Amino acid sequence: MRPLVSLFLLWILFSLKGNAQVSSVTLEQYPVFPNCEGKVGNELKSCFNYEVEYLVYSSFKVPEKWENNKLKGVINVLFEVDQNGEFKVQYVEAIDSTLVNETKRIFREFPKIKAPSYNGQPTYAKYALKNY
């Protein structure tokens, strides 16, 4: 009778482990831009990242003093998408205040999107972006 009990306990252990892996994949979901509807997992993550980068690069107006002197710099942005699907800049690091201000302007103009979720409930999530 002992081998049967051991086999049963082993079966339960593996079935719980398998379910935990499946459910953890669906617990967190990236925010969803309209162009990303219907995507899941890594496709949704890639689509979200692409949309953010596209909005930044297509909207960024290089300050005149940077463009005229052909200067280059790095901009680091920490931002969140809140439970209402709105973008909020938490921190911008750049060598010049004009770059910081332009970065904040762009994020203020981002559209409202479907909020990130955890366990099916809207939540906020933080992200980072590095621009050159």
Short mmCIF file of C-alpha atoms in Angstrom, two decimals:
data_model
loop_
_atom_site.label_atom_id
_atom_site.label_comp_id
_atom_site.label_asym_id
_atom_site.label_seq_id
_atom_site.Cartn_x
_atom_site.Cartn_y
_atom_site.Cartn_z
CA MET A 1 0.00 0.00 0.00
CA ARG A 2 2.93 2.37 0.62
CA PRO A 3 4.10 2.47 -3.00
CA LEU A 4 0.57 3.47 -4.05
CA VAL A 5 0.52 6.36 -1.54
CA SER A 6 3.96 7.49 -2.67
CA LEU A 7 2.89 7.40 -6.30
CA PHE A 8 -0.26 9.39 -5.48
CA LEU A 9 1.73 12.06 -3.59
CA LEU A 10 4.24 12.28 -6.46
CA TRP A 11 1.39 12.74 -8.94
CA ILE A 12 -0.12 15.58 -6.83
CA LEU A 13 3.27 17.29 -6.51
CA PHE A 14 3.84 17.33 -10.28
CA SER A 15 0.29 18.40 -11.08
CA LEU A 16 0.52 21.35 -8.67
CA LYS A 17 3.86 22.40 -10.11
CA GLY A 18 2.46 22.29 -13.64
CA ASN A 19 -0.58 24.36 -12.69
CA ALA A 20 1.55 26.93 -10.89
CA GLN A 21 3.63 27.46 -14.02
CA VAL A 22 0.58 27.85 -16.22
CA SER A 23 -1.21 30.28 -13.90
CA SER A 24 1.84 32.49 -13.30
CA VAL A 25 2.02 33.22 -17.03
CA THR A 26 -1.50 34.63 -17.03
CA LEU A 27 -1.28 36.57 -13.75
CA GLU A 28 0.49 39.62 -15.18
CA GLN A 29 -0.42 41.35 -18.43
CA TYR A 30 1.28 44.27 -20.13
CA PRO A 31 -0.71 47.41 -20.95
CA VAL A 32 -2.42 47.14 -24.33
CA PHE A 33 -2.24 49.73 -27.11
CA PRO A 34 -5.04 49.51 -29.71
CA ASN A 35 -2.53 48.09 -32.26
CA CYS A 36 -1.65 45.33 -29.77
CA GLU A 37 -5.18 43.99 -29.16
CA GLY A 38 -5.31 40.20 -29.33
CA LYS A 39 -1.61 39.67 -28.64
CA VAL A 40 -0.47 37.76 -25.56
CA GLY A 41 2.77 36.91 -23.80
CA ASN A 42 5.98 37.94 -25.51
CA GLU A 43 4.08 39.25 -28.54
CA LEU A 44 2.21 41.70 -26.31
CA LYS A 45 5.43 42.73 -24.56
CA SER A 46 7.16 43.34 -27.90
CA CYS A 47 4.19 45.24 -29.26
CA PHE A 48 4.01 47.45 -26.15
CA ASN A 49 7.73 48.22 -26.35
CA TYR A 50 7.48 48.98 -30.07
CA GLU A 51 4.54 51.35 -29.59
CA VAL A 52 6.28 53.25 -26.77
CA GLU A 53 9.49 53.60 -28.78
CA TYR A 54 7.57 54.62 -31.89
CA LEU A 55 5.69 57.35 -30.01
CA VAL A 56 8.90 58.66 -28.46
CA TYR A 57 11.00 58.65 -31.64
CA SER A 58 8.27 60.00 -33.90
CA SER A 59 7.31 62.83 -31.51
CA PHE A 60 10.67 63.86 -30.08
CA LYS A 61 11.71 67.35 -31.20
CA VAL A 62 15.44 67.73 -30.78
CA PRO A 63 16.14 71.04 -29.04
CA GLU A 64 17.71 73.60 -31.37
CA LYS A 65 21.02 73.87 -29.53
CA TRP A 66 21.42 70.09 -29.71
CA GLU A 67 20.52 69.87 -33.37
CA ASN A 68 22.65 72.83 -34.50
CA ASN A 69 25.76 71.55 -32.73
CA LYS A 70 25.13 67.90 -33.70
CA LEU A 71 25.29 66.93 -30.04
CA LYS A 72 24.26 63.50 -28.79
CA GLY A 73 23.10 62.43 -25.38
CA VAL A 74 21.48 59.61 -23.48
CA ILE A 75 18.05 59.94 -21.90
CA ASN A 76 16.85 57.46 -19.29
CA VAL A 77 13.16 57.47 -18.46
CA LEU A 78 11.35 55.67 -15.66
CA PHE A 79 7.61 55.73 -16.22
CA GLU A 80 4.49 53.91 -15.20
CA VAL A 81 1.20 53.03 -16.75
CA ASP A 82 -1.39 53.41 -14.01
CA GLN A 83 -4.59 51.43 -13.38
CA ASN A 84 -6.47 53.85 -15.65
CA GLY A 85 -4.08 53.25 -18.56
CA GLU A 86 -2.43 56.66 -18.29
CA PHE A 87 1.32 57.21 -18.66
CA LYS A 88 3.11 58.99 -15.83
CA VAL A 89 6.79 59.92 -15.88
CA GLN A 90 8.48 59.08 -12.59
CA TYR A 91 12.03 60.17 -13.42
CA VAL A 92 14.03 61.46 -16.39
CA GLU A 93 17.82 61.53 -16.45
CA ALA A 94 19.54 63.55 -19.17
CA ILE A 95 22.56 65.80 -19.53
CA ASP A 96 20.43 68.88 -20.22
CA SER A 97 17.11 70.21 -18.90
CA THR A 98 15.80 70.81 -22.45
CA LEU A 99 16.02 67.06 -23.09
CA VAL A 100 14.27 66.32 -19.80
CA ASN A 101 11.46 68.76 -20.60
CA GLU A 102 10.99 67.40 -24.12
CA THR A 103 10.81 63.84 -22.80
CA LYS A 104 8.18 64.81 -20.24
CA ARG A 105 6.17 66.63 -22.94
CA ILE A 106 6.07 63.54 -25.12
CA PHE A 107 4.84 61.28 -22.32
CA ARG A 108 2.10 63.77 -21.40
CA GLU A 109 0.80 63.40 -24.97
CA PHE A 110 0.71 59.59 -24.94
CA PRO A 111 -2.77 58.15 -25.45
CA LYS A 112 -4.70 56.44 -22.69
CA ILE A 113 -4.48 52.66 -23.20
CA LYS A 114 -5.81 49.50 -21.59
CA ALA A 115 -4.20 49.27 -18.16
CA PRO A 116 -1.80 46.53 -17.14
CA SER A 117 -3.40 43.86 -15.03
CA TYR A 118 -2.50 41.42 -12.33
CA ASN A 119 -4.72 38.42 -11.70
CA GLY A 120 -7.33 39.98 -14.00
CA GLN A 121 -7.51 43.28 -12.07
CA PRO A 122 -6.20 46.63 -13.41
CA THR A 123 -2.99 47.74 -11.72
CA TYR A 124 -0.02 49.97 -12.37
CA ALA A 125 3.34 48.87 -13.73
CA LYS A 126 6.70 50.63 -14.03
CA TYR A 127 8.94 50.54 -17.08
CA ALA A 128 12.25 52.03 -18.17
CA LEU A 129 13.35 53.39 -21.53
CA LYS A 130 16.82 54.43 -22.66
CA ASN A 131 17.10 56.74 -25.68
CA TYR A 132 20.17 57.86 -27.57
#
